[in-house]
N, CA, C and O atoms as a GROMACS GRO file, in nm:
protein
  320
    1CYS      N    1  -0.516   0.316  -0.261
    1CYS     CA    2  -0.489   0.435  -0.276
    1CYS      C    3  -0.335   0.489  -0.267
    1CYS      O    4  -0.296   0.601  -0.298
    2ASN      N    5  -0.268   0.393  -0.223
    2ASN     CA    6  -0.122   0.427  -0.231
    2ASN      C    7  -0.068   0.433  -0.375
    2ASN      O    8   0.035   0.497  -0.398
    3MET      N    9  -0.128   0.375  -0.462
    3MET     CA   10  -0.093   0.360  -0.602
    3MET      C   11  -0.112   0.512  -0.657
    3MET      O   12  -0.032   0.558  -0.738
    4SER      N   13  -0.207   0.574  -0.614
    4SER     CA   14  -0.239   0.720  -0.661
    4SER      C   15  -0.118   0.802  -0.619
    4SER      O   16  -0.085   0.893  -0.696
    5GLN      N   17  -0.055   0.786  -0.521
    5GLN     CA   18   0.066   0.859  -0.477
    5GLN      C   19   0.175   0.844  -0.579
    5GLN      O   20   0.244   0.941  -0.611
    6VAL      N   21   0.192   0.730  -0.628
    6VAL     CA   22   0.289   0.708  -0.725
    6VAL      C   23   0.251   0.777  -0.845
    6VAL      O   24   0.337   0.844  -0.902
    7PHE      N   25   0.126   0.771  -0.896
    7PHE     CA   26   0.084   0.841  -1.019
    7PHE      C   27   0.108   0.996  -0.992
    7PHE      O   28   0.158   1.062  -1.083
    8ILE      N   29   0.078   1.056  -0.878
    8ILE     CA   30   0.101   1.194  -0.857
    8ILE      C   31   0.250   1.232  -0.879
    8ILE      O   32   0.278   1.334  -0.941
    9GLU      N   33   0.353   1.144  -0.824
    9GLU     CA   34   0.481   1.170  -0.818
    9GLU      C   35   0.530   1.165  -0.961
    9GLU      O   36   0.629   1.230  -0.995
   10GLN      N   37   0.461   1.086  -1.047
   10GLN     CA   38   0.500   1.073  -1.199
   10GLN      C   39   0.419   1.188  -1.272
   10GLN      O   40   0.435   1.194  -1.394
   11GLY      N   41   0.344   1.269  -1.218
   11GLY     CA   42   0.276   1.379  -1.285
   11GLY      C   43   0.155   1.328  -1.369
   11GLY      O   44   0.110   1.396  -1.462
   12GLN      N   45   0.106   1.214  -1.335
   12GLN     CA   46  -0.023   1.144  -1.396
   12GLN      C   47  -0.118   1.185  -1.297
   12GLN      O   48  -0.149   1.101  -1.212
   13TYR      N   49  -0.173   1.300  -1.291
   13TYR     CA   50  -0.268   1.339  -1.209
   13TYR      C   51  -0.406   1.285  -1.236
   13TYR      O   52  -0.472   1.244  -1.140
   14GLN      N   53  -0.456   1.281  -1.360
   14GLN     CA   54  -0.577   1.220  -1.392
   14GLN      C   55  -0.586   1.064  -1.351
   14GLN      O   56  -0.686   1.016  -1.297
   15LYS      N   57  -0.490   1.005  -1.375
   15LYS     CA   58  -0.476   0.857  -1.344
   15LYS      C   59  -0.488   0.837  -1.196
   15LYS      O   60  -0.554   0.745  -1.149
   16ALA      N   61  -0.425   0.925  -1.124
   16ALA     CA   62  -0.426   0.923  -0.976
   16ALA      C   63  -0.562   0.943  -0.926
   16ALA      O   64  -0.602   0.877  -0.830
   17LEU      N   65  -0.643   1.038  -0.988
   17LEU     CA   66  -0.761   1.078  -0.948
   17LEU      C   67  -0.858   0.950  -0.963
   17LEU      O   68  -0.932   0.909  -0.874
   18LYS      N   69  -0.844   0.888  -1.108
   18LYS     CA   70  -0.930   0.784  -1.119
   18LYS      C   71  -0.913   0.671  -1.034
   18LYS      O   72  -1.011   0.610  -0.992
   19VAL      N   73  -0.786   0.635  -1.004
   19VAL     CA   74  -0.750   0.531  -0.898
   19VAL      C   75  -0.818   0.550  -0.764
   19VAL      O   76  -0.872   0.462  -0.698
   20THR      N   77  -0.808   0.682  -0.734
   20THR     CA   78  -0.864   0.714  -0.583
   20THR      C   79  -1.013   0.700  -0.573
   20THR      O   80  -1.067   0.650  -0.474
   21ILE      N   81  -1.087   0.750  -0.690
   21ILE     CA   82  -1.224   0.749  -0.692
   21ILE      C   83  -1.264   0.596  -0.697
   21ILE      O   84  -1.358   0.559  -0.627
   22GLU      N   85  -1.205   0.517  -0.768
   22GLU     CA   86  -1.241   0.377  -0.768
   22GLU      C   87  -1.204   0.301  -0.636
   22GLU      O   88  -1.270   0.204  -0.599
   23SER      N   89  -1.106   0.342  -0.574
   23SER     CA   90  -1.072   0.284  -0.441
   23SER      C   91  -1.186   0.338  -0.334
   23SER      O   92  -1.242   0.261  -0.256
   24LYS      N   93  -1.208   0.451  -0.340
   24LYS     CA   94  -1.319   0.501  -0.251
   24LYS      C   95  -1.454   0.430  -0.268
   24LYS      O   96  -1.526   0.398  -0.174
   25GLU      N   97  -1.482   0.407  -0.400
   25GLU     CA   98  -1.613   0.340  -0.426
   25GLU      C   99  -1.605   0.198  -0.370
   25GLU      O  100  -1.703   0.151  -0.311
   26ILE      N  101  -1.494   0.126  -0.387
   26ILE     CA  102  -1.484  -0.010  -0.343
   26ILE      C  103  -1.488  -0.021  -0.193
   26ILE      O  104  -1.552  -0.109  -0.136
   27MET      N  105  -1.416   0.074  -0.128
   27MET     CA  106  -1.423   0.093   0.032
   27MET      C  107  -1.560   0.113   0.072
   27MET      O  108  -1.601   0.053   0.171
   28GLY      N  109  -1.635   0.189   0.006
   28GLY     CA  110  -1.770   0.220   0.049
   28GLY      C  111  -1.874   0.092   0.047
   28GLY      O  112  -1.978   0.087   0.114
   29LYS      N  113  -1.828  -0.008  -0.038
   29LYS     CA  114  -1.922  -0.126  -0.058
   29LYS      C  115  -1.861  -0.232   0.036
   29LYS      O  116  -1.930  -0.331   0.062
   30ALA      N  117  -1.739  -0.222   0.090
   30ALA     CA  118  -1.681  -0.333   0.162
   30ALA      C  119  -1.728  -0.326   0.300
   30ALA      O  120  -1.718  -0.218   0.359
   31ALA      N  121  -1.777  -0.425   0.357
   31ALA     CA  122  -1.824  -0.445   0.502
   31ALA      C  123  -1.720  -0.430   0.596
   31ALA      O  124  -1.744  -0.380   0.706
   32ASP      N  125  -1.587  -0.473   0.559
   32ASP     CA  126  -1.488  -0.473   0.653
   32ASP      C  127  -1.399  -0.350   0.634
   32ASP      O  128  -1.296  -0.344   0.700
   33SER      N  129  -1.431  -0.253   0.549
   33SER     CA  130  -1.355  -0.135   0.521
   33SER      C  131  -1.354  -0.040   0.647
   33SER      O  132  -1.458  -0.013   0.706
   34SER      N  133  -1.241   0.004   0.683
   34SER     CA  134  -1.212   0.094   0.791
   34SER      C  135  -1.237   0.237   0.740
   34SER      O  136  -1.201   0.277   0.630
   35ASP      N  137  -1.303   0.309   0.832
   35ASP     CA  138  -1.326   0.458   0.802
   35ASP      C  139  -1.203   0.537   0.807
   35ASP      O  140  -1.205   0.644   0.746
   36LEU      N  141  -1.100   0.505   0.866
   36LEU     CA  142  -0.985   0.557   0.864
   36LEU      C  143  -0.915   0.537   0.733
   36LEU      O  144  -0.852   0.628   0.679
   37ASN      N  145  -0.928   0.414   0.681
   37ASN     CA  146  -0.875   0.384   0.535
   37ASN      C  147  -0.937   0.480   0.441
   37ASN      O  148  -0.872   0.544   0.358
   38LEU      N  149  -1.071   0.488   0.457
   38LEU     CA  150  -1.140   0.581   0.376
   38LEU      C  151  -1.091   0.718   0.386
   38LEU      O  152  -1.073   0.783   0.283
   39ALA      N  153  -1.068   0.768   0.500
   39ALA     CA  154  -1.020   0.903   0.524
   39ALA      C  155  -0.879   0.914   0.451
   39ALA      O  156  -0.855   1.015   0.385
   40HIS      N  157  -0.789   0.816   0.462
   40HIS     CA  158  -0.654   0.806   0.389
   40HIS      C  159  -0.689   0.834   0.244
   40HIS      O  160  -0.643   0.932   0.186
   41CYS      N  161  -0.773   0.745   0.185
   41CYS     CA  162  -0.804   0.765   0.041
   41CYS      C  163  -0.858   0.894   0.001
   41CYS      O  164  -0.833   0.947  -0.108
   42LEU      N  165  -0.938   0.946   0.097
   42LEU     CA  166  -1.002   1.093   0.063
   42LEU      C  167  -0.880   1.188   0.049
   42LEU      O  168  -0.876   1.270  -0.042
   43CYS      N  169  -0.778   1.177   0.141
   43CYS     CA  170  -0.665   1.263   0.131
   43CYS      C  171  -0.587   1.258  -0.015
   43CYS      O  172  -0.546   1.355  -0.077
   44HIS      N  173  -0.579   1.126  -0.050
   44HIS     CA  174  -0.506   1.113  -0.186
   44HIS      C  175  -0.608   1.166  -0.288
   44HIS      O  176  -0.561   1.228  -0.383
   45THR      N  177  -0.736   1.151  -0.279
   45THR     CA  178  -0.815   1.205  -0.382
   45THR      C  179  -0.819   1.361  -0.380
   45THR      O  180  -0.839   1.424  -0.484
   46ALA      N  181  -0.799   1.418  -0.265
   46ALA     CA  182  -0.776   1.559  -0.251
   46ALA      C  183  -0.647   1.612  -0.331
   46ALA      O  184  -0.644   1.708  -0.409
   47ALA      N  185  -0.546   1.531  -0.295
   47ALA     CA  186  -0.408   1.556  -0.352
   47ALA      C  187  -0.416   1.553  -0.497
   47ALA      O  188  -0.346   1.633  -0.560
   48SER      N  189  -0.494   1.471  -0.559
   48SER     CA  190  -0.505   1.440  -0.696
   48SER      C  191  -0.574   1.572  -0.757
   48SER      O  192  -0.532   1.632  -0.856
   49TYR      N  193  -0.690   1.607  -0.679
   49TYR     CA  194  -0.769   1.720  -0.737
   49TYR      C  195  -0.682   1.849  -0.734
   49TYR      O  196  -0.676   1.934  -0.823
   50ARG      N  197  -0.611   1.849  -0.611
   50ARG     CA  198  -0.512   1.982  -0.597
   50ARG      C  199  -0.414   1.984  -0.712
   50ARG      O  200  -0.390   2.092  -0.765
   51SER      N  201  -0.356   1.875  -0.754
   51SER     CA  202  -0.256   1.873  -0.855
   51SER      C  203  -0.315   1.917  -0.992
   51SER      O  204  -0.249   1.978  -1.076
   52LEU      N  205  -0.447   1.882  -1.009
   52LEU     CA  206  -0.525   1.913  -1.129
   52LEU      C  207  -0.576   2.062  -1.122
   52LEU      O  208  -0.652   2.107  -1.208
   53GLY      N  209  -0.533   2.131  -1.020
   53GLY     CA  210  -0.576   2.264  -1.022
   53GLY      C  211  -0.727   2.283  -0.972
   53GLY      O  212  -0.783   2.392  -0.984
   54LYS      N  213  -0.792   2.171  -0.916
   54LYS     CA  214  -0.937   2.171  -0.875
   54LYS      C  215  -0.933   2.191  -0.728
   54LYS      O  216  -0.953   2.095  -0.653
   55SER      N  217  -0.907   2.310  -0.681
   55SER     CA  218  -0.910   2.333  -0.537
   55SER      C  219  -1.048   2.321  -0.460
   55SER      O  220  -1.052   2.281  -0.344
   56ASP      N  221  -1.150   2.355  -0.526
   56ASP     CA  222  -1.276   2.327  -0.458
   56ASP      C  223  -1.300   2.180  -0.406
   56ASP      O  224  -1.326   2.143  -0.291
   57GLU      N  225  -1.284   2.108  -0.518
   57GLU     CA  226  -1.300   1.961  -0.495
   57GLU      C  227  -1.191   1.904  -0.402
   57GLU      O  228  -1.220   1.819  -0.318
   58ALA      N  229  -1.081   1.946  -0.414
   58ALA     CA  230  -0.977   1.919  -0.315
   58ALA      C  231  -1.009   1.945  -0.173
   58ALA      O  232  -0.995   1.858  -0.087
   59LEU      N  233  -1.050   2.062  -0.150
   59LEU     CA  234  -1.100   2.105  -0.016
   59LEU      C  235  -1.201   2.018   0.037
   59LEU      O  236  -1.196   1.973   0.151
   60GLU      N  237  -1.305   1.992  -0.054
   60GLU     CA  238  -1.435   1.907  -0.016
   60GLU      C  239  -1.372   1.766   0.029
   60GLU      O  240  -1.424   1.714   0.128
   61SER      N  241  -1.274   1.705  -0.029
   61SER     CA  242  -1.230   1.573  -0.002
   61SER      C  243  -1.150   1.580   0.134
   61SER      O  244  -1.160   1.492   0.219
   62TYR      N  245  -1.069   1.696   0.147
   62TYR     CA  246  -0.992   1.706   0.267
   62TYR      C  247  -1.092   1.713   0.388
   62TYR      O  248  -1.074   1.649   0.491
   63GLU      N  249  -1.191   1.791   0.366
   63GLU     CA  250  -1.286   1.809   0.483
   63GLU      C  251  -1.351   1.682   0.513
   63GLU      O  252  -1.370   1.652   0.630
   64GLN      N  253  -1.387   1.603   0.414
   64GLN     CA  254  -1.455   1.477   0.448
   64GLN      C  255  -1.360   1.380   0.523
   64GLN      O  256  -1.404   1.301   0.607
   65ALA      N  257  -1.225   1.389   0.489
   65ALA     CA  258  -1.125   1.296   0.553
   65ALA      C  259  -1.114   1.353   0.699
   65ALA      O  260  -1.115   1.277   0.795
   66LEU      N  261  -1.105   1.479   0.711
   66LEU     CA  262  -1.088   1.527   0.854
   66LEU      C  263  -1.214   1.493   0.930
   66LEU      O  264  -1.197   1.447   1.044
   67GLU      N  265  -1.339   1.509   0.885
   67GLU     CA  266  -1.462   1.465   0.965
   67GLU      C  267  -1.442   1.317   1.003
   67GLU      O  268  -1.464   1.282   1.119
   68LEU      N  269  -1.403   1.230   0.910
   68LEU     CA  270  -1.405   1.088   0.937
   68LEU      C  271  -1.293   1.064   1.050
   68LEU      O  272  -1.307   0.970   1.128
   69ARG      N  273  -1.192   1.141   1.056
   69ARG     CA  274  -1.074   1.118   1.135
   69ARG      C  275  -1.119   1.173   1.278
   69ARG      O  276  -1.093   1.108   1.380
   70ARG      N  277  -1.185   1.289   1.283
   70ARG     CA  278  -1.236   1.338   1.422
   70ARG      C  279  -1.336   1.251   1.472
   70ARG      O  280  -1.364   1.262   1.591
   71LEU      N  281  -1.395   1.166   1.403
   71LEU     CA  282  -1.501   1.075   1.448
   71LEU      C  283  -1.428   0.955   1.519
   71LEU      O  284  -1.479   0.904   1.620
   72TYR      N  285  -1.318   0.912   1.470
   72TYR     CA  286  -1.259   0.779   1.513
   72TYR      C  287  -1.125   0.802   1.591
   72TYR      O  288  -1.061   0.711   1.643
   73LEU      N  289  -1.089   0.939   1.593
   73LEU     CA  290  -0.949   0.951   1.668
   73LEU      C  291  -0.975   1.053   1.771
   73LEU      O  292  -1.056   1.145   1.759
   74SER      N  293  -0.893   1.028   1.880
   74SER     CA  294  -0.911   1.135   1.997
   74SER      C  295  -0.818   1.257   1.957
   74SER      O  296  -0.714   1.242   1.892
   75GLU      N  297  -0.863   1.377   2.001
   75GLU     CA  298  -0.782   1.480   1.973
   75GLU      C  299  -0.702   1.500   2.109
   75GLU      O  300  -0.757   1.466   2.213
   76PRO      N  301  -0.571   1.556   2.110
   76PRO     CA  302  -0.490   1.577   1.976
   76PRO      C  303  -0.438   1.447   1.930
   76PRO      O  304  -0.397   1.362   2.009
   77HIS      N  305  -0.441   1.435   1.806
   77HIS     CA  306  -0.384   1.333   1.733
   77HIS      C  307  -0.310   1.373   1.618
   77HIS      O  308  -0.346   1.472   1.554
   78VAL      N  309  -0.200   1.300   1.583
   78VAL     CA  310  -0.116   1.358   1.477
   78VAL      C  311  -0.201   1.362   1.338
   78VAL      O  312  -0.167   1.441   1.251
   79LEU      N  313  -0.295   1.289   1.321
   79LEU     CA  314  -0.375   1.281   1.192
   79LEU      C  315  -0.488   1.377   1.180
   79LEU      O  316  -0.560   1.385   1.081
   80ILE      N  317  -0.500   1.455   1.296
   80ILE     CA  318  -0.616   1.560   1.293
   80ILE      C  319  -0.550   1.699   1.281
   80ILE      O  320  -0.619   1.800   1.277
   0.00000   0.00000   0.00000
């Protein structure tokens, strides 16, 4: 998902979105994938959607990431 941040910085928002969606799918299939890593990826997905002007999709991804972080991190935590 970090690659998507580079694409966002380059203004290649569609490419960033494609990378984050692919990463999210791979993480969902991997047995050793951390839900916190998935939350991180969802934030990059949201940033990609936001950069493309798709605020509803961005908000949905941010909410999913927040839900995962709340499950695995104690409050108050810097990532919540």
